[in-house]
Amino acid sequence: MTTSAVTVQIPVTKPVLDQAEEQAVVQVLRSGWLVQGPKVAEFERMVADYVGARHAVATSSCTTALHLAMLLHGLGPGHEVILPSFTFIATANAVRYVGATPVFADIDPVSCTLDPAAVASAVTPRTRAILAVHQIGLAADMEGIQAVARRHGLLVVEDAAPSLGASYRGRRVGGLGNVTCFSFHPRKVISTGEGGMITLQDDALAERARRLRAHGMSVSDLARHGARRVIIEEYPEVGYNYRMSDLHAAVGIQQMKKLDGLLERRRERAERYAAALRDVEELQLPAGRPESPHTYQSYLVQLRGARKSRNQIMEELLAVGIASRPAVMAIHLTPAYADCRRRLPVTERATREGLLLPLYPTMTDAEQDYVVEHLRRILRG
Ligand SMILES: *Cc1c(COP(=O)(O)O)cnc(C)c1O
């Protein structure tokens, strides 16, 4: 058997979609109203209620949500924003979109989220905000981050793209009081294909976010459509087209109904991995913290003294039909951020030695046993 003859049998992830989503999309198509409308409003209400926020504003992606979050806080040229490098590049790109300067801080080696001490030492007189990332289903150390923010008078924005359903000290991420951004890309916990959401508490900021995502227009398409008199819209400021469509939102509504079940299945699968891999010395397994249970959007294992390189292990897994992915990237090492280089030893090690194993709610025991068996064999060999 040659390696090229083997097709992947076990993907890294798989969205859970069925007739509920199919029917919801057909219903929107038949309604004739495709753009942001009643389905987006319903989806927003569901997410706001779920996370415990006053407002939720749907967007075309988490990246555009993050861009709006930067604009809402008036961040721009001359302002420094402290964020982790151990995250998807979109987190830092949003800082760049408004002309502000990303300043990368190192992470905690176990949780792989921002280390508040590293954040504190990155503060300068130009620092305006901390962009905390709730990475792959684990809430960042918000108490430590808020303490630094209070001490220096900084804003806090949360990138919770992969972490819908994660919580911190008994409260859901997105409802902790800061402007928080979520993603509904298929790699995340629930998916609308593409899509994002901002959750926030402040009425005026929410209204501005709604305006900015729709060309800066003073009245929404839906309000104008439903009005009994002629409404001539105004454009008080330059906005964007960052809207979600009702087709996407209809999928999101059905996904929200599944969310608790999906999270439960993920936790179950993660616990099963932990039981099966606990004794493997070369692996540091992911774990939640008492104040922030893990939702395992991804299952990140870190290699500790393995004889083979991470990439070699990935190749050997693929040869038996098992997909895996390198850990979260380190933005400061990519060419686009060559001007933001600094030494971040914990981040560099985590990105080099981290491996994402397959994990999805519909993963069977047999599939998981197959992954465990081959991973153990590869590490031994
Ligand atoms: C996926 C992800 C994003 C980007 O989300 P999109 O919806 O694809 O724009 C941003 N930040 C983090 C941490 C992510 O994991």
XYZ file of N, CA and C and ligand atoms in Angstrom, residues 60-64 66 87-91 133-136 159-162 182-185 187-188 194-196 297, ligand 1:
102
model
N -20.477 39.515 8.721
C -20.152 38.560 7.665
C -19.092 37.552 8.092
N -18.318 37.877 9.133
C -17.286 36.966 9.657
C -16.821 37.499 11.009
N -15.981 36.726 11.672
C -15.389 37.233 12.915
C -14.358 38.310 12.603
N -13.698 38.175 11.453
C -12.703 39.173 11.072
C -13.340 40.552 10.924
N -14.502 40.604 10.261
C -15.162 41.905 10.111
C -15.730 42.371 11.454
N -14.268 41.864 14.324
C -13.098 42.423 15.026
C -12.748 43.813 14.485
N -2.410 32.902 17.776
C -3.814 32.997 17.388
C -3.865 33.044 15.876
N -5.067 32.995 15.318
C -5.185 33.103 13.866
C -4.844 34.532 13.439
N -4.275 34.665 12.258
C -3.752 35.952 11.790
C -4.819 37.055 11.755
N -6.099 36.671 11.621
C -7.184 37.660 11.549
C -7.227 38.556 12.782
N -6.845 37.997 13.951
C -6.875 38.793 15.184
C -6.001 40.036 15.022
N -7.684 36.737 23.531
C -8.250 35.674 22.694
C -8.634 34.481 23.578
N -9.871 34.055 23.442
C -10.325 32.828 24.110
C -10.031 31.716 23.109
N -8.914 31.065 23.291
C -8.367 30.206 22.248
C -8.912 28.776 22.300
N -9.355 28.293 21.162
C -9.863 26.937 20.925
C -10.732 26.370 22.064
N -11.607 38.363 21.507
C -11.758 37.546 20.309
C -12.098 36.138 20.787
N -13.382 35.809 20.661
C -13.857 34.487 21.108
C -14.264 33.652 19.899
N -13.604 33.889 18.760
C -13.979 33.234 17.502
C -14.280 31.746 17.666
N -13.374 30.969 18.310
C -13.629 29.525 18.385
C -14.330 29.108 19.673
N -17.324 36.645 17.759
C -17.426 35.195 17.533
C -17.362 34.889 16.035
N -16.997 33.653 15.701
C -16.977 33.193 14.312
C -17.903 31.996 14.127
N -18.499 31.921 12.933
C -19.312 30.766 12.563
C -18.754 30.085 11.323
N -17.442 30.171 11.162
C -16.729 29.433 10.116
C -16.850 27.934 10.440
N -14.895 25.606 10.884
C -13.941 25.064 11.855
C -14.373 25.317 13.302
N -15.374 26.178 13.490
C -15.754 26.560 14.853
C -16.855 25.651 15.407
N -20.032 31.030 6.463
C -19.238 32.170 6.910
C -20.142 32.979 7.818
N -19.572 33.646 8.783
C -20.400 34.488 9.632
C -19.701 34.854 10.911
N -20.150 35.936 11.516
C -19.576 36.376 12.789
C -20.613 37.094 13.621
N -12.951 23.181 21.267
C -13.218 23.477 19.852
C -12.163 22.761 19.006
C -11.255 31.602 13.133
C -10.712 32.735 13.890
C -10.846 34.064 13.441
C -11.440 34.399 12.096
O -12.801 34.078 11.991
P -13.544 34.261 10.585
O -14.996 34.129 10.917
O -13.069 33.179 9.685
O -13.213 35.618 10.067
C -10.378 35.069 14.257
N -9.781 34.816 15.433
C -9.619 33.554 15.895
C -8.979 33.325 17.225
C -10.061 32.467 15.131
O -9.880 31.224 15.580
